[in-house]
Coordinates of C-alpha atoms and ligand atoms in Angstrom, one line a residue:
M1 CA -9.8 0.8 -33.6
K2 CA -7.1 1.8 -31.0
T3 CA -3.9 -0.8 -31.1
Y4 CA -1.4 -0.7 -28.4
N5 CA 2.3 -1.4 -29.3
I6 CA 3.0 -3.9 -26.2
G7 CA 6.5 -5.4 -25.3
I8 CA 6.3 -8.6 -23.9
L9 CA 9.2 -10.0 -22.1
G10 CA 8.2 -13.4 -19.9
G11 CA 11.7 -13.7 -18.9
D12 CA 12.2 -16.4 -16.3
G13 CA 11.5 -19.2 -14.0
I14 CA 7.5 -18.4 -13.1
G15 CA 7.8 -14.6 -14.9
P16 CA 6.4 -17.4 -18.7
D17 CA 3.3 -18.7 -16.7
V18 CA 2.4 -15.6 -14.7
V19 CA 2.6 -13.4 -17.8
A20 CA 0.2 -15.6 -19.8
E21 CA -2.1 -16.1 -17.6
G22 CA -1.9 -11.3 -17.7
L23 CA -2.0 -12.1 -21.5
K24 CA -5.3 -14.3 -21.3
V25 CA -6.6 -11.5 -18.8
L26 CA -5.7 -9.2 -21.5
R27 CA -7.3 -11.3 -24.2
T28 CA -10.4 -11.0 -22.6
V29 CA -10.9 -7.3 -21.7
M30 CA -9.3 -6.2 -25.3
K31 CA -12.5 -8.3 -26.9
D32 CA -15.0 -5.8 -24.7
G33 CA -12.9 -2.8 -24.5
G34 CA -13.0 -1.8 -28.2
F35 CA -9.2 -1.8 -28.5
D36 CA -6.6 -4.3 -29.9
C37 CA -3.0 -4.8 -28.9
N38 CA 0.2 -5.9 -30.9
F39 CA 2.0 -8.3 -28.7
I40 CA 5.9 -7.9 -29.3
E41 CA 8.1 -10.7 -27.8
Y42 CA 11.3 -10.0 -26.2
P43 CA 13.6 -13.4 -25.6
Y44 CA 15.9 -11.5 -22.9
S45 CA 16.3 -13.5 -19.4
G46 CA 18.9 -15.1 -17.7
A47 CA 18.1 -18.7 -19.4
Y48 CA 18.4 -16.8 -22.8
Y49 CA 21.9 -15.7 -21.9
L50 CA 23.0 -18.8 -21.0
K51 CA 22.5 -19.9 -24.3
T52 CA 23.0 -17.1 -26.5
K53 CA 25.2 -14.8 -24.1
E54 CA 23.1 -11.8 -25.4
L55 CA 22.3 -8.9 -23.4
V56 CA 19.8 -6.0 -23.8
T57 CA 21.8 -3.3 -26.4
E58 CA 21.3 -0.2 -27.2
K59 CA 19.5 -0.6 -30.0
V60 CA 17.0 -2.7 -28.3
I61 CA 16.2 -0.4 -25.8
D62 CA 15.9 2.2 -28.5
E63 CA 13.1 -0.2 -29.9
W64 CA 11.3 -0.3 -26.6
R65 CA 11.2 3.7 -26.9
T66 CA 8.3 3.2 -30.0
L67 CA 6.2 0.8 -28.0
D68 CA 3.1 1.5 -26.0
A69 CA 4.1 -0.3 -22.5
V70 CA 6.3 -3.3 -21.9
F71 CA 5.3 -6.2 -19.9
L72 CA 7.4 -8.0 -17.8
G73 CA 7.5 -11.3 -15.7
A74 CA 10.2 -11.8 -13.4
I75 CA 14.2 -11.6 -14.8
G76 CA 16.6 -14.0 -12.6
H77 CA 18.2 -17.2 -12.9
P78 CA 20.3 -19.7 -10.4
D79 CA 22.8 -20.2 -12.9
V80 CA 24.0 -16.9 -13.8
E81 CA 26.5 -14.2 -11.9
V82 CA 24.4 -12.5 -9.6
G83 CA 22.1 -9.4 -10.3
L84 CA 23.8 -9.3 -14.8
V85 CA 20.8 -10.1 -16.6
E86 CA 18.2 -8.2 -14.0
R87 CA 20.7 -5.4 -14.2
S88 CA 20.2 -5.5 -17.9
V89 CA 16.8 -5.9 -18.6
I90 CA 15.1 -4.4 -15.3
L91 CA 17.9 -1.3 -15.1
G92 CA 17.7 -1.2 -18.5
L93 CA 14.0 -0.8 -19.0
R94 CA 13.8 1.5 -15.8
F95 CA 17.2 3.6 -16.8
G96 CA 17.0 2.9 -20.9
L97 CA 13.0 4.6 -21.0
D98 CA 14.0 7.0 -18.2
L99 CA 11.4 5.0 -15.9
Y100 CA 11.0 7.6 -12.9
I101 CA 8.3 6.2 -10.9
N102 CA 7.5 2.9 -9.6
L103 CA 3.9 3.0 -8.5
R104 CA 3.4 0.4 -5.9
P105 CA -0.3 0.2 -4.9
I106 CA -0.7 -1.9 -1.2
K107 CA -3.9 -2.6 -1.3
L108 CA -6.1 -5.3 0.7
Y109 CA -8.7 -7.0 -0.7
A110 CA -9.9 -9.0 2.0
E111 CA -9.4 -9.0 5.5
G112 CA -8.5 -13.0 5.2
L113 CA -5.3 -12.4 3.5
C114 CA -3.5 -9.9 6.2
P115 CA -1.4 -11.7 8.9
L116 CA -2.3 -8.5 11.1
K117 CA -5.4 -8.9 13.7
G118 CA -8.5 -6.7 13.2
K119 CA -7.1 -4.6 10.1
G120 CA -9.2 -5.0 6.9
P121 CA -9.3 -3.4 3.3
D122 CA -10.6 -0.1 4.8
D123 CA -7.3 0.3 6.6
I124 CA -5.1 -1.1 3.9
D125 CA -4.9 1.3 1.0
F126 CA -2.2 3.0 0.6
T127 CA 0.4 3.5 -3.1
V128 CA 4.3 3.9 -2.6
V129 CA 5.7 6.0 -4.6
R130 CA 9.5 4.5 -5.5
E131 CA 11.7 7.0 -7.3
N132 CA 13.4 4.3 -10.0
T133 CA 16.4 5.9 -11.7
E134 CA 18.7 7.1 -9.1
G135 CA 19.9 7.1 -5.3
E136 CA 21.8 3.8 -4.3
Y137 CA 21.0 2.0 -7.8
S138 CA 23.1 4.7 -9.7
Q139 CA 25.4 1.7 -10.1
I140 CA 28.3 4.1 -10.0
G141 CA 31.0 2.7 -7.5
G142 CA 33.5 -0.5 -8.0
I143 CA 35.9 -2.9 -6.1
L144 CA 39.2 -1.8 -6.1
K145 CA 42.0 -4.8 -5.2
K146 CA 39.5 -7.5 -5.0
G147 CA 39.9 -10.5 -2.9
T148 CA 43.5 -8.7 -1.6
P149 CA 43.4 -7.8 2.2
D150 CA 43.4 -4.1 0.6
E151 CA 39.5 -4.6 -1.0
V152 CA 37.9 -1.6 -1.2
A153 CA 34.3 -1.0 -2.0
T154 CA 32.3 1.9 -3.0
S155 CA 28.9 2.3 -3.7
T156 CA 27.4 6.1 -4.4
S157 CA 23.7 7.3 -3.6
I158 CA 22.7 10.1 -6.3
Y159 CA 20.2 12.0 -5.9
T160 CA 19.4 14.8 -8.1
R161 CA 17.4 17.8 -7.4
V162 CA 15.5 17.0 -10.8
G163 CA 15.1 13.5 -9.6
V164 CA 13.8 14.0 -6.1
E165 CA 11.5 16.9 -7.4
R166 CA 9.8 15.1 -10.1
A167 CA 9.3 12.1 -7.6
I168 CA 8.1 14.2 -5.3
R169 CA 5.4 16.2 -7.2
Y170 CA 4.0 12.6 -8.7
G171 CA 3.5 12.2 -5.3
F172 CA 1.8 15.0 -4.2
E173 CA -0.1 15.0 -7.4
L174 CA -1.5 11.5 -6.9
A175 CA -2.5 12.1 -3.3
R176 CA -4.9 15.3 -4.8
S177 CA -6.0 12.5 -6.9
R178 CA -7.3 10.2 -4.7
S179 CA -8.3 12.1 -2.1
T180 CA -10.8 13.4 -4.4
D181 CA -12.0 10.2 -6.0
R182 CA -12.0 8.7 -2.4
N183 CA -12.9 9.5 1.0
R184 CA -9.1 9.3 2.5
Q185 CA -6.7 12.0 3.8
G186 CA -5.2 13.0 1.4
R187 CA -1.8 12.8 2.5
L188 CA 1.9 13.0 1.6
T189 CA 4.0 10.7 3.7
L190 CA 8.2 11.7 2.7
V191 CA 10.3 8.4 3.4
D192 CA 13.9 9.0 3.9
K193 CA 17.1 8.3 6.2
A194 CA 18.3 12.0 6.6
N195 CA 18.9 12.2 10.1
A196 CA 22.0 10.0 9.3
I197 CA 22.6 10.3 5.8
R198 CA 22.4 13.9 5.4
P199 CA 22.8 14.3 1.7
Q200 CA 19.4 12.9 1.6
E201 CA 18.3 16.4 3.1
I202 CA 18.0 17.0 -0.6
W203 CA 14.7 14.9 0.1
T204 CA 13.3 16.8 3.4
R205 CA 13.9 19.9 1.3
T206 CA 12.6 19.9 -1.8
F207 CA 9.5 18.2 -0.2
A208 CA 8.6 21.1 2.3
E209 CA 9.3 23.8 -0.8
V210 CA 7.4 21.9 -3.3
G211 CA 4.7 20.9 -0.6
K212 CA 4.0 24.8 -0.7
E213 CA 1.8 24.0 -3.5
Y214 CA 0.2 21.8 -2.2
P215 CA -1.2 23.2 1.1
D216 CA -4.4 20.7 0.2
I217 CA -2.5 17.9 1.6
K218 CA -1.8 16.8 4.6
Q219 CA 2.4 16.6 5.0
D220 CA 4.1 13.8 6.8
H221 CA 7.6 12.2 7.4
A222 CA 9.1 9.3 8.9
Y223 CA 12.6 7.9 8.7
V224 CA 12.8 4.6 7.2
D225 CA 13.4 2.5 10.4
A226 CA 10.6 3.9 12.2
F227 CA 8.7 3.6 8.7
T228 CA 9.0 -0.2 8.5
M229 CA 7.4 -0.2 12.4
L230 CA 4.6 2.2 11.6
M231 CA 3.4 0.7 8.5
I232 CA 2.7 -2.6 10.9
Q233 CA 1.2 -0.6 13.4
K234 CA -0.9 1.5 11.4
P235 CA -1.0 1.2 8.0
E236 CA -4.5 2.9 8.3
W237 CA -2.6 6.4 8.9
Y238 CA -0.9 6.3 4.9
D239 CA -2.6 7.6 1.7
V240 CA 0.8 7.6 -0.4
V241 CA 4.6 7.9 0.4
V242 CA 6.9 9.1 -1.2
T243 CA 10.6 7.5 -1.0
T244 CA 14.1 6.3 -2.4
N245 CA 15.0 4.1 -4.7
L246 CA 16.3 1.1 -2.4
Y247 CA 13.6 2.4 0.6
G248 CA 11.3 2.0 -2.3
D249 CA 12.4 -1.2 -2.9
I250 CA 12.6 -2.8 0.8
I251 CA 8.9 -1.3 2.5
T252 CA 7.1 -3.0 -0.6
D253 CA 8.2 -6.0 -0.3
L254 CA 7.2 -5.7 3.4
G255 CA 4.0 -3.8 2.7
S256 CA 3.1 -7.0 -0.1
M257 CA 2.6 -9.0 3.4
L258 CA -0.5 -6.7 4.0
Q259 CA -1.8 -7.4 1.4
G260 CA -1.8 -11.1 1.3
G261 CA 2.0 -11.9 0.1
I262 CA 3.9 -11.2 -3.3
G263 CA 2.0 -13.0 -5.6
I264 CA -0.8 -10.6 -5.6
A265 CA 1.8 -7.2 -5.5
A266 CA 2.1 -4.9 -8.8
S267 CA 4.0 -2.2 -10.3
A268 CA 4.0 0.4 -12.8
N269 CA 7.0 1.9 -13.6
L270 CA 6.1 5.0 -15.7
H271 CA 7.3 7.7 -17.5
P272 CA 4.3 9.7 -17.2
G273 CA 3.5 10.5 -21.0
K274 CA 6.0 8.1 -22.6
T275 CA 6.5 3.8 -22.6
S276 CA 6.1 2.5 -19.4
M277 CA 6.5 -0.8 -17.7
F278 CA 4.3 -3.1 -15.5
E279 CA 5.4 -6.0 -14.0
P280 CA 4.3 -8.0 -11.1
I281 CA 6.7 -7.4 -7.4
H282 CA 7.6 -10.8 -7.3
G283 CA 11.3 -12.6 -9.1
S284 CA 11.1 -15.5 -11.0
A285 CA 10.9 -18.2 -8.0
P286 CA 13.1 -21.1 -9.6
D287 CA 11.9 -23.7 -7.0
I288 CA 8.7 -23.2 -7.9
A289 CA 8.8 -22.5 -11.6
G290 CA 7.4 -25.0 -14.5
Q291 CA 4.8 -26.8 -11.4
N292 CA 1.8 -24.4 -12.5
I293 CA 1.5 -23.2 -9.0
A294 CA 2.7 -19.9 -9.2
C295 CA 0.4 -16.9 -8.2
P296 CA -0.6 -15.1 -11.6
L297 CA -2.5 -12.3 -9.5
G298 CA 0.7 -9.9 -9.5
A299 CA 1.0 -10.4 -12.9
I300 CA -2.9 -9.7 -13.4
M301 CA -2.8 -6.4 -11.8
A302 CA 0.0 -5.2 -13.6
V303 CA -1.9 -5.6 -16.6
S304 CA -4.7 -3.5 -14.6
M305 CA -2.0 -1.0 -14.0
M306 CA -0.6 -1.3 -17.5
M307 CA -4.4 -0.5 -19.0
D308 CA -5.2 2.4 -16.5
Y309 CA -1.9 4.1 -17.7
L310 CA -3.0 3.4 -21.3
G311 CA -6.3 5.1 -20.6
E312 CA -8.4 2.0 -20.9
K313 CA -10.1 3.3 -17.0
V314 CA -13.0 0.5 -18.0
A315 CA -11.1 -2.4 -18.7
A316 CA -8.4 -1.6 -16.0
K317 CA -11.1 -1.7 -13.6
C318 CA -12.9 -4.6 -15.3
I319 CA -9.8 -6.4 -14.4
E320 CA -9.4 -4.7 -10.6
D321 CA -13.0 -5.7 -9.3
S322 CA -13.0 -9.3 -11.1
V323 CA -9.9 -10.1 -8.6
A324 CA -11.0 -8.3 -5.9
Y325 CA -14.4 -10.0 -6.0
L326 CA -12.7 -13.3 -6.4
L327 CA -10.5 -12.6 -3.1
A328 CA -12.8 -10.9 -1.3
S329 CA -15.4 -14.0 -1.8
A330 CA -12.6 -16.5 -0.8
Q331 CA -13.4 -18.0 -3.9
I332 CA -9.4 -17.3 -4.2
S333 CA -8.4 -17.8 -0.7
S334 CA -4.6 -17.3 -1.0
A335 CA -2.4 -15.2 -3.4
D336 CA 0.5 -18.3 -3.1
A337 CA 0.4 -21.6 -3.6
R338 CA -1.6 -22.6 -0.8
S339 CA -4.8 -21.2 -2.4
G340 CA -4.6 -24.6 -4.2
I341 CA -5.6 -23.6 -7.5
S342 CA -3.5 -23.6 -10.4
T343 CA -1.7 -20.6 -12.1
T344 CA -4.0 -21.4 -15.3
Q345 CA -6.9 -22.0 -13.2
M346 CA -6.3 -18.9 -11.4
G347 CA -6.3 -17.1 -14.6
T348 CA -9.1 -18.7 -15.7
M349 CA -11.1 -17.7 -13.0
V350 CA -10.4 -14.0 -13.6
V351 CA -11.4 -14.5 -17.1
E352 CA -14.8 -16.3 -16.5
Q353 CA -15.5 -13.4 -13.1
I354 CA -15.2 -10.6 -15.8
L355 CA -16.9 -12.5 -18.3
K356 CA -19.8 -12.2 -15.7
L357 CA -19.3 -8.5 -14.6
A358 CA -19.9 -7.9 -18.2
A359 CA -22.5 -9.6 -19.3
Ligands
LIG401 C1 12.0 -5.1 -7.6 C2 13.5 -5.8 -7.3 C3 14.5 -5.0 -7.9 C4 14.6 -4.0 -7.5 C5 15.2 -6.3 -8.7 C6 15.8 -7.6 -9.2 C7 16.6 -5.6 -9.4 O1 14.0 -6.2 -6.4 O2 11.5 -4.7 -8.6 O3 11.5 -4.6 -6.5 O4 15.7 -4.4 -6.6 O5 14.1 -3.1 -8.2
LIG402 MG1 12.5 -5.4 -5.0

């Protein structure tokens, strides 16, 4: 029997609660799926830092490299310096494991979840391919003469040909695979801001060059400001979208609203063929931590993406179908605390739906 070694980082706030529900679901699909998992827990979080002053080390990152996957809840603590633990853990994983693709599906499972009038599941089904190791997140920069009238702050965005090309190529391949298994457009949209930030022309040019190898894929472009408007105005136009690290961060929070809220949005941080990391998009939400009201669907869908990545396609689909059914049948009426369903109860509902599907 295949056994996967999976690193578990519950993290802060609601992170451990939603991870527990994700694992509950994973244990359920494991039973029928004919595979096993070995869970290795890691304590890194803001809360752990406050207690021990420990952050992620190179040695830990080396250990993560030997795993099959990492499942992360959320990182961020109100009493810790802004961004310190996020950079250590989340960017430690993304940069340390060179997880160059951040895959973020924007998929609506029930019309009632969408705040747009007249848009249903057929209209909202696109995936954002966010470049995940460069751009505005490069950490190149700093502050000089801090706190003085002469203070200078710099932040350098990095776009390498290798980094840009591998993201764009992944986008084209994804558009191709989606257009064969569904009746959708087969379209890749590049989102950048190359009109104002001229070095982003490397994106435009690389897109055009690589695009020549994909004549079967419709090729499209939008500046990021216009894109925020267009994804609300005509979300049905979009199939696969490829973009920079920061724009991908921003547009997927907006996109999560189209799917019913940040509570259901999931993501895969991938280095195809190597250890990859899976997480809900939401943060640690300290204001609702420990109340058993956080929506675990984002974490559960992240488990589905993890299973898909590991090649356990049946398990992945079973989780997705169960969540989709519970939402479409309005047994779960919203992907947030308004559903009136507790975190643990929602996890149990997904487990029961999976068992029904399997029976
Ligand atoms: C996300 C988050 C992170 C990011 C933060 C917590 C560093 O917003 O995963 O979208 O900016 O990428
Ligand atoms: Mg974000």
